[in-house]
Coordinates of C-alpha atoms and ligand atoms in Angstrom, one line a residue:
M767 CA 85.3 81.4 99.1
G768 CA 86.4 83.8 96.2
S769 CA 84.6 85.6 93.7
V770 CA 84.2 84.5 90.1
L771 CA 84.3 87.0 87.2
T772 CA 82.1 85.8 84.2
I773 CA 83.0 87.8 81.2
R774 CA 81.2 87.7 78.1
G775 CA 83.6 88.9 75.6
G776 CA 83.7 90.8 72.6
I777 CA 82.6 94.1 73.4
P778 CA 84.4 97.3 72.3
L779 CA 85.0 99.1 75.8
T780 CA 83.6 102.6 75.4
G781 CA 83.5 105.5 78.0
K782 CA 85.3 107.4 80.6
V783 CA 87.3 106.1 83.8
S784 CA 89.2 108.2 86.2
V785 CA 92.5 107.4 87.4
R786 CA 93.4 108.5 91.0
G787 CA 96.9 108.5 92.9
A788 CA 99.6 106.0 91.8
K789 CA 99.7 102.6 93.7
N790 CA 103.6 103.2 93.7
L791 CA 103.6 106.5 95.3
V792 CA 100.6 106.7 97.8
P793 CA 101.7 104.0 100.0
K794 CA 105.2 105.5 100.5
A795 CA 104.1 109.1 101.0
M796 CA 102.0 107.7 103.9
V797 CA 105.1 105.9 105.4
A798 CA 106.8 109.2 105.3
S799 CA 104.2 110.9 107.3
L800 CA 105.8 109.0 110.1
L801 CA 108.9 111.2 109.8
G802 CA 107.1 114.6 110.6
N803 CA 106.3 116.3 113.8
T804 CA 102.7 117.3 112.7
P805 CA 100.2 115.7 110.9
S806 CA 100.4 115.1 107.1
V807 CA 97.3 115.2 104.5
L808 CA 97.7 113.2 101.2
R809 CA 94.9 113.7 98.7
N810 CA 94.0 111.7 95.8
V811 CA 94.1 108.8 97.6
P812 CA 92.8 105.7 95.6
E813 CA 90.6 102.8 97.3
I814 CA 93.1 99.9 96.8
K815 CA 94.1 97.4 99.0
D816 CA 97.6 98.4 99.3
V817 CA 96.5 101.5 100.8
D818 CA 94.3 99.7 103.4
V819 CA 97.4 97.4 104.2
V820 CA 99.4 100.8 105.0
T821 CA 96.6 102.3 107.1
S822 CA 96.8 99.2 109.2
L823 CA 100.4 99.0 109.7
L824 CA 100.4 102.9 110.2
Q825 CA 97.8 102.4 113.0
L826 CA 99.6 99.9 114.6
H827 CA 102.5 102.0 115.4
G828 CA 100.4 104.5 117.1
V829 CA 99.7 106.8 113.8
E830 CA 96.2 108.2 113.9
V831 CA 94.9 107.8 110.5
T832 CA 91.5 109.6 109.5
K833 CA 90.0 109.5 106.1
D834 CA 87.8 112.5 104.8
P835 CA 84.2 110.6 104.1
V836 CA 83.5 112.7 101.0
T837 CA 87.1 113.1 99.3
G838 CA 89.0 110.2 100.7
D839 CA 92.0 112.5 101.4
L840 CA 94.0 110.8 104.4
T841 CA 95.1 112.6 107.3
M842 CA 98.2 110.9 109.2
D843 CA 99.2 112.2 112.7
P844 CA 102.3 110.8 114.0
L845 CA 102.6 112.4 117.3
N846 CA 102.3 109.1 119.5
A847 CA 104.1 106.6 117.1
K848 CA 105.2 103.3 119.1
M849 CA 106.6 100.0 118.5
A850 CA 104.2 97.4 117.3
Q851 CA 104.2 93.8 118.1
S852 CA 105.5 91.7 115.5
K853 CA 103.0 89.2 115.4
D854 CA 100.5 92.3 114.8
I855 CA 102.6 93.4 112.0
D856 CA 102.9 90.1 110.3
A857 CA 99.0 89.7 110.5
H858 CA 98.4 93.3 108.8
A859 CA 101.4 93.3 106.4
G860 CA 99.4 90.7 104.1
D861 CA 101.2 90.2 100.7
S862 CA 102.4 94.0 100.5
R863 CA 106.4 94.7 100.4
I864 CA 105.6 98.4 101.4
P865 CA 106.7 97.1 105.2
I866 CA 110.5 97.0 104.2
L867 CA 110.1 100.8 103.8
F868 CA 109.0 101.6 107.4
C869 CA 112.9 100.7 108.5
G870 CA 114.1 104.5 108.2
P871 CA 111.1 106.3 109.4
L872 CA 110.6 103.9 112.5
M873 CA 114.4 104.0 113.5
H874 CA 114.1 107.8 113.4
S875 CA 111.1 108.0 115.6
I876 CA 111.1 105.3 117.6
G877 CA 114.4 103.8 117.4
E878 CA 114.0 100.3 116.2
A879 CA 111.9 98.4 113.4
F880 CA 110.7 94.7 112.9
I881 CA 109.9 93.7 109.4
P882 CA 108.0 90.6 108.5
D883 CA 109.1 88.4 105.9
L884 CA 107.6 90.1 102.7
G885 CA 105.1 89.1 99.6
G886 CA 104.4 91.2 96.5
C887 CA 103.3 89.7 93.5
K888 CA 104.9 86.7 92.1
I889 CA 107.0 87.8 89.4
G890 CA 110.2 86.7 90.7
D891 CA 112.8 86.2 94.0
R892 CA 112.1 89.8 94.8
P893 CA 114.9 90.0 97.4
I894 CA 115.3 92.6 99.7
D895 CA 119.5 92.4 99.9
Y896 CA 119.8 96.3 98.5
H897 CA 117.6 97.3 101.4
L898 CA 119.6 95.9 103.8
E899 CA 122.7 96.8 102.8
V900 CA 121.8 100.3 102.4
L901 CA 120.5 100.2 105.7
R902 CA 123.9 99.1 106.9
N903 CA 125.5 101.7 105.2
F904 CA 123.7 104.1 107.4
G905 CA 124.8 102.6 110.6
A906 CA 121.9 99.9 111.1
V907 CA 122.3 96.6 112.9
V908 CA 120.2 94.3 110.8
E909 CA 119.3 91.1 112.7
K910 CA 117.4 87.8 111.2
R911 CA 114.5 86.7 113.8
T912 CA 111.9 84.2 113.2
G913 CA 109.4 85.4 110.7
G914 CA 111.3 88.5 109.7
I915 CA 114.1 91.1 110.4
S916 CA 114.9 93.3 113.5
I917 CA 116.7 96.6 112.7
S918 CA 118.1 99.0 115.4
A919 CA 120.3 102.2 115.2
P920 CA 122.0 102.0 118.5
K921 CA 124.6 104.8 117.4
G922 CA 121.8 106.7 115.5
L923 CA 122.0 106.8 111.6
H924 CA 124.6 108.7 109.7
G925 CA 124.6 109.9 106.2
A926 CA 126.7 107.6 103.7
K927 CA 127.9 107.0 100.1
V928 CA 125.7 104.5 98.7
A929 CA 126.0 102.9 95.3
L930 CA 123.3 100.5 94.0
P931 CA 124.0 97.6 91.9
Y932 CA 120.9 98.5 89.9
P933 CA 118.6 101.2 89.9
S934 CA 116.2 99.6 92.2
V935 CA 112.6 102.1 93.2
G936 CA 112.3 100.4 96.5
A937 CA 116.3 100.7 97.7
T938 CA 116.1 104.3 96.4
E939 CA 112.9 104.9 98.2
Q940 CA 114.6 103.4 101.1
V941 CA 117.8 105.6 101.2
L942 CA 115.3 108.8 100.5
L943 CA 113.2 108.0 103.7
T944 CA 116.2 107.0 105.8
A945 CA 118.8 109.7 104.7
I946 CA 116.6 112.8 105.3
R947 CA 117.1 112.8 109.1
A948 CA 120.3 110.9 109.2
E949 CA 123.2 112.8 110.5
G950 CA 125.2 114.5 107.6
I951 CA 125.4 114.1 103.9
T952 CA 124.3 111.2 101.9
E953 CA 125.0 110.3 98.2
L954 CA 123.2 108.0 96.4
S955 CA 124.5 106.7 92.9
N956 CA 122.9 104.6 90.4
A957 CA 119.4 105.7 92.0
A958 CA 115.9 104.9 90.3
V959 CA 114.5 108.1 89.1
E960 CA 111.0 107.1 88.2
P961 CA 108.1 109.8 88.3
E962 CA 106.8 108.2 91.8
I963 CA 110.2 108.5 93.1
M964 CA 110.2 112.4 92.1
D965 CA 106.8 112.6 93.5
L966 CA 108.4 111.3 97.0
I967 CA 111.0 113.6 96.6
A968 CA 108.3 116.5 96.4
V969 CA 106.8 115.1 99.2
L970 CA 109.8 115.2 101.5
Q971 CA 110.5 118.7 100.4
K972 CA 107.4 119.8 101.7
M973 CA 108.5 118.2 104.9
G974 CA 111.5 120.2 105.2
A975 CA 114.1 117.8 103.4
I976 CA 117.2 119.2 101.4
I977 CA 117.5 116.5 98.3
T978 CA 119.1 117.3 94.8
V979 CA 118.6 114.9 91.8
Q980 CA 122.0 115.5 89.8
T981 CA 122.4 114.3 86.8
D982 CA 123.5 110.3 85.8
R983 CA 121.1 108.8 88.5
V984 CA 122.9 110.7 91.3
I985 CA 120.5 112.0 94.5
R986 CA 122.1 114.0 97.1
I987 CA 120.4 114.2 100.4
E988 CA 121.5 116.7 103.2
G989 CA 120.1 115.2 106.4
V990 CA 117.9 117.6 108.5
K991 CA 117.2 117.1 112.2
E992 CA 113.3 118.0 112.2
L993 CA 110.7 117.5 109.7
T994 CA 107.0 118.8 109.7
G995 CA 103.7 116.9 108.2
Y996 CA 103.1 117.8 104.5
N997 CA 100.0 118.4 102.4
H998 CA 100.2 116.7 98.9
K999 CA 98.3 115.5 95.9
A1000 CA 99.5 112.2 95.0
I1001 CA 100.5 111.7 91.2
S1002 CA 98.0 109.7 89.1
D1003 CA 98.8 106.2 88.4
R1004 CA 100.3 105.8 85.1
N1005 CA 100.3 102.0 85.2
E1006 CA 96.7 102.0 85.6
T1007 CA 96.2 104.5 82.8
A1008 CA 98.6 102.2 80.5
S1009 CA 96.3 99.3 81.3
W1010 CA 93.1 101.1 80.3
A1011 CA 94.4 102.1 77.2
C1012 CA 95.7 98.5 75.8
A1013 CA 91.9 97.7 77.2
A1014 CA 90.7 100.1 74.4
L1015 CA 93.0 99.2 71.8
V1016 CA 92.4 95.1 72.1
T1017 CA 89.0 95.5 72.6
K1018 CA 88.6 98.2 69.6
G1019 CA 87.1 100.5 71.9
D1020 CA 87.5 104.2 73.0
I1021 CA 88.2 105.1 76.8
Y1022 CA 88.8 108.9 78.1
V1023 CA 91.1 108.3 80.9
E1024 CA 90.5 111.2 83.1
G1025 CA 93.7 112.0 85.4
A1026 CA 96.0 110.4 83.2
R1027 CA 99.3 112.8 82.6
Q1028 CA 101.1 112.5 79.4
V1029 CA 104.6 113.6 80.8
D1030 CA 105.0 110.6 82.9
L1031 CA 103.7 108.1 80.0
T1032 CA 106.0 109.5 77.0
A1033 CA 108.0 106.0 76.4
F1034 CA 104.3 104.2 76.9
L1035 CA 102.7 106.6 74.4
N1036 CA 105.4 106.2 71.7
T1037 CA 105.0 102.5 71.7
L1038 CA 101.4 102.9 71.4
R1039 CA 101.5 104.9 68.6
K1040 CA 104.2 102.6 66.7
I1041 CA 101.6 99.7 67.0
G1042 CA 99.1 101.8 65.5
G1043 CA 97.0 102.6 68.7
A1044 CA 95.7 106.4 68.4
F1045 CA 95.4 108.9 71.6
D1046 CA 94.5 112.5 71.9
V1047 CA 95.6 114.4 75.4
D1048 CA 94.0 117.3 76.8
D1049 CA 94.4 119.4 80.1
D1050 CA 92.3 116.6 82.2
G1051 CA 93.4 113.3 80.7
I1052 CA 93.9 111.2 77.6
R1053 CA 91.6 109.6 75.1
F1054 CA 92.8 106.0 73.7
Y1055 CA 91.0 104.4 71.0
H1056 CA 91.6 102.1 68.2
P1057 CA 91.6 104.3 65.0
G1058 CA 90.7 101.1 62.6
G1059 CA 93.1 99.2 60.5
A1060 CA 95.9 96.3 61.2
L1061 CA 97.9 97.0 64.4
S1062 CA 101.6 96.6 63.8
P1063 CA 104.4 94.7 65.4
L1064 CA 107.4 95.5 67.0
V1065 CA 110.4 95.2 69.0
L1066 CA 110.6 96.2 72.8
E1067 CA 112.4 96.1 76.0
T1068 CA 111.5 97.0 79.2
D1069 CA 113.8 99.0 81.4
V1070 CA 114.0 101.3 84.4
H1071 CA 112.8 105.0 83.6
P1072 CA 112.8 106.7 81.6
G1073 CA 112.7 103.4 79.4
F1074 CA 109.3 101.3 78.6
M1075 CA 108.0 100.2 82.3
T1076 CA 107.6 96.6 83.5
D1077 CA 104.2 97.3 84.7
W1078 CA 103.3 98.1 81.2
Q1079 CA 104.5 95.2 79.4
Q1080 CA 101.8 92.6 80.2
P1081 CA 98.9 94.5 78.9
L1082 CA 100.9 95.5 75.8
V1083 CA 101.4 91.7 75.2
V1084 CA 97.7 91.2 74.9
A1085 CA 97.6 94.2 72.2
L1086 CA 100.6 92.5 70.3
T1087 CA 98.5 89.4 70.1
Q1088 CA 96.5 91.3 67.9
A1089 CA 99.0 93.0 65.7
A1090 CA 99.8 91.6 62.1
G1091 CA 103.6 90.1 62.6
V1092 CA 106.1 88.9 64.9
S1093 CA 106.8 91.1 68.0
I1094 CA 109.8 90.6 70.5
V1095 CA 109.6 91.4 74.0
H1096 CA 112.7 91.5 76.3
E1097 CA 111.7 91.6 79.7
T1098 CA 115.1 93.1 81.4
V1099 CA 113.5 94.2 85.2
Y1100 CA 112.0 91.3 86.5
E1101 CA 113.2 87.6 85.7
N1102 CA 109.9 85.8 85.7
R1103 CA 107.4 87.9 84.4
F1104 CA 105.9 86.1 81.6
G1105 CA 103.9 83.5 83.7
F1106 CA 100.6 85.2 82.4
T1107 CA 101.3 84.2 78.7
D1108 CA 100.0 80.6 79.7
A1109 CA 96.7 81.8 79.8
L1110 CA 96.8 83.8 76.6
M1111 CA 98.0 80.8 74.9
R1112 CA 95.0 78.8 76.1
M1113 CA 93.2 81.6 74.7
G1114 CA 94.7 81.2 71.0
A1115 CA 97.4 83.6 71.3
S1116 CA 100.8 82.2 69.9
I1117 CA 103.6 83.2 72.3
Q1118 CA 107.0 81.6 72.8
V1119 CA 108.9 82.4 75.8
H1120 CA 113.0 82.2 75.9
R1121 CA 115.7 82.1 78.2
E1122 CA 117.9 83.9 75.7
C1123 CA 118.1 88.1 75.8
L1124 CA 116.4 88.8 72.7
G1125 CA 117.4 92.4 72.8
S1126 CA 120.5 94.4 73.5
I1127 CA 120.0 96.3 76.9
P1128 CA 122.3 94.7 79.3
C1129 CA 120.3 92.2 81.4
R1130 CA 120.9 90.4 84.7
F1131 CA 119.2 87.3 83.6
G1132 CA 121.2 86.7 80.5
Q1133 CA 123.1 83.3 81.2
M1134 CA 120.4 82.1 83.7
N1135 CA 117.4 79.8 83.4
F1136 CA 114.7 82.5 83.4
L1137 CA 112.3 82.8 80.6
H1138 CA 112.2 86.3 80.1
S1139 CA 112.2 87.0 76.3
A1140 CA 108.8 86.6 74.5
V1141 CA 108.1 86.4 70.7
I1142 CA 104.3 87.0 69.9
S1143 CA 102.8 86.2 66.6
G1144 CA 99.7 87.7 65.3
P1145 CA 96.9 88.6 64.6
T1146 CA 95.5 85.7 66.6
E1147 CA 91.6 85.5 67.4
L1148 CA 91.3 85.0 71.4
R1149 CA 88.4 82.7 72.9
G1150 CA 87.2 82.8 76.2
T1151 CA 88.4 80.3 78.9
D1152 CA 89.1 79.7 82.7
I1153 CA 91.6 81.8 84.2
D1154 CA 92.9 82.1 87.8
I1155 CA 94.8 85.4 87.8
P1156 CA 98.5 85.2 89.0
D1157 CA 99.6 88.6 89.7
L1158 CA 98.2 92.2 89.7
R1159 CA 99.5 93.3 86.3
G1160 CA 99.3 89.7 84.7
G1161 CA 95.8 89.5 85.8
F1162 CA 94.7 92.7 84.5
S1163 CA 96.0 91.8 81.2
H1164 CA 94.0 88.7 81.4
L1165 CA 90.9 90.6 82.0
I1166 CA 91.6 92.7 78.7
A1167 CA 92.2 89.5 76.8
A1168 CA 88.7 88.0 78.3
L1169 CA 87.1 91.2 77.5
A1170 CA 88.3 91.0 73.7
A1171 CA 87.5 87.5 73.4
D1172 CA 84.8 85.3 71.5
G1173 CA 82.8 83.7 74.1
V1174 CA 82.7 83.4 77.9
S1175 CA 85.7 83.6 80.3
R1176 CA 85.6 82.5 84.0
V1177 CA 88.2 84.6 86.2
T1178 CA 88.9 83.4 89.5
G1179 CA 91.9 85.5 92.0
I1180 CA 90.0 88.8 91.0
E1181 CA 91.2 89.9 94.5
L1182 CA 94.4 90.5 93.5
I1183 CA 93.4 93.2 91.1
N1184 CA 92.0 95.3 94.0
R1185 CA 95.4 95.5 95.0
G1186 CA 96.2 98.1 92.4
Y1187 CA 93.1 98.6 90.5
E1188 CA 90.6 101.0 92.2
R1189 CA 87.0 99.9 91.7
F1190 CA 87.7 98.1 88.7
Q1191 CA 84.4 96.6 88.4
D1192 CA 82.6 99.7 88.5
K1193 CA 84.8 101.1 85.7
L1194 CA 84.2 97.9 83.5
E1195 CA 80.5 98.5 84.1
G1196 CA 80.7 102.0 83.2
L1197 CA 82.3 101.1 80.0
G1198 CA 80.0 98.6 79.1
A1199 CA 81.6 95.6 79.5
D1200 CA 79.2 92.3 79.7
F1201 CA 80.4 90.5 82.9
D1202 CA 78.7 89.4 86.4
I1203 CA 80.5 88.2 89.7
T1204 CA 79.3 85.2 91.8
E1205 CA 80.9 84.5 95.4
D1206 CA 80.5 80.8 95.0
A1207 CA 83.7 79.8 93.9
P1208 CA 86.0 77.6 96.0
A1209 CA 88.5 79.3 97.6
V1210 CA 91.7 79.9 95.6
A1211 CA 94.9 79.4 97.6
V1212 CA 97.0 82.6 96.7
T1213 CA 100.5 82.2 98.2
L1214 CA 102.8 85.0 97.6
P1215 CA 106.6 85.0 97.9
Ligands
EPU1254 N1 115.8 94.0 93.9 C1 116.8 93.1 94.1 N2 117.2 93.5 95.5 C2 116.7 94.0 96.4 C3 115.5 94.9 95.5 C4 115.2 94.8 94.1 O1 117.5 92.3 93.5 O2 117.0 94.4 97.5 C5 115.8 93.6 92.1 C6 114.2 93.3 91.8 O3 114.3 91.7 92.1 C7 113.9 93.4 90.5 C8 114.9 95.0 90.4 O4 115.6 94.7 91.5 O5 114.5 92.8 89.5 C9 114.0 96.0 90.3 O6 113.0 96.1 91.7 P1 112.6 97.3 92.2 O7 113.4 97.3 93.7 O8 113.0 98.3 91.3 O9 111.3 97.0 92.4 P2 110.3 97.7 93.8 O10 110.7 98.4 94.4 O11 109.9 96.2 94.5 C10 108.4 98.8 92.4 C11 107.1 98.6 92.3 C12 106.9 97.4 91.0 C13 107.4 98.1 89.9 C14 109.0 98.0 90.0 C15 109.8 98.5 89.0 C16 106.1 99.5 94.1 C17 105.2 98.8 95.5 N3 106.2 98.1 93.4 O12 108.9 97.4 93.0 O13 105.4 97.4 90.9 O14 107.3 97.0 88.7 O15 109.1 99.0 91.2 O16 109.5 99.9 88.5 O17 106.2 100.5 94.0 C18 103.1 96.4 90.1 O18 102.8 97.6 90.5 O19 102.8 95.7 89.8 C19 104.7 96.4 90.7 C20 105.2 95.2 90.8

C-alpha cells in the first residue's frame, strides 16, 4: 500500500522552512569516512532516504555509524571495515546510485569491492561507463558478475592522467575518492566543479588529502598513504532551496529558506530575477516571494556548474507555465528529463517537447531521438488532477503545480520525494498548504533503472 497525498490547491505558501545538508554531498562525505583511520563526524545531515541507504551500506561494510539523537550528527568509525555479502549490498542499495562511489574507498580499505546494478531517478540511461574507465586507469580490474560488478586491485592503485568525456559529477567524485590514497599523482581534466564537489574536496583536505583545483576544470591530486577522520558541516542543499523558491513564486507566496546560500545559487537567482521573481538575501538564508505583476518568459539551457543546474529545471518549468509568453528550455545534461511535463499538460499547461536542440550549448543529444527541448506557453491556469510521481525533481514540481492549481489533486508515489526532501510534509504544513495523507492507495510499482 502506498500513501496518497490529497492537495487542495490555490493557497499561497507563506512562512519559513529550514534547508540542511545537500543530498548530493552528504552521502559522498559519508562514503569518504571509509578512507580514514579514525572516526569522522558529519554535521547538518538531513533526514532523507539516501542517507539511510548509505548508513546501511556503511554498516554492512563494518563501519560503526552512530547518530546524535539531538543534533542528528553522524559519527562513522571505519576501524573494522570488512567485505560485505553481495546479496546484502543489493538488498540495501535500494534505488540509489551511491554504491558506485564505494569502489575506490573499499579497494583502499579492504582490497576489493562489489557494486550491485544501480538505480537512481528515471531521467535517462544513467550509465556508469566513465566510472569504470576511470577505475581501470588507476589499475583496477573490473569484472561483470551476476547482479553487479566486482572490482579489485591486485597490484594496488596508482595515480593516473584521466580525461572525462563530459564533466560528470559522479565520475569526478570517483576520481577524487580513488586518487587520494593511490600511489603518485593524478591529473583529472574536464572535471565537474559543482559546489558539492568543492565541499567534498574540503572534506578530503580535512582528512589529509592534497588536492589542487586548477583553472579549466583540471584537478590535481597527490596521493597520500594515510588519511584521518574528519569533522565537517555539510554544505546546504541548493536544489531544495531552488524548489522552495519556485513554490513561493508559483503559489504567489512568500517563503524564507533558512540555510540557503546565495553563493551556490548565482545562476538560479539571476534566472529567477529575469522571470520576475523577487528575493532578499541575509546572513542566515534567502526570502523568496512573488512581488505582484506578470512573470516574464525566457530562453534557458541547463548546463554543468556554473551554468543553470539540471535539477532546477523542473520547478522552473512550472513557474514558466505562469509567465506571459513563450519560454524555451533546452536540457543538455540528461536526455530524458521532460517526462514530468505530461502531468503538467493534464493540469492545463501548454508545453511541447522537441527532439531538436533549441539552444546553442553543444549538446550530446542533438542528433538522437530524445525529447530534450521544451516550449512553454503561458500563462495557463492549472487544474488539480491525479498524479503518480515519476522521479524526485519532477515529483516535487508536480507538488508545486498541485499546490498552485485550482481544485483537488491526488498524488501517489510520494515516497520518492523522501529521497531528497527532508520532512517535506511538515514543511508544507508549516507553510499553510491544505492537504492530507491517507495510506490506503493500492501499491504503486516504482521500477527504477
Ligand atoms: N554519464 C555517462 N556515463 C557515466 C556517468 C555519467 O554518460 O559513467 C552522463 C549521465 O548519463 C548524464 C551526465 O553524464 O547525462 C551527467 O551525469 P553526472 O555523472 O554528472 O550525474 P550523477 O553524478 O549521476 C549527480 C546528482 C544528480 C544531478 C547530476 C548533475 C547525485 C547523487 N546525483 O548525478 O542529482 O542531476 O549530478 O548535476 O549527486 C537529483 O538530485 O535529483 C539528481 C539527479
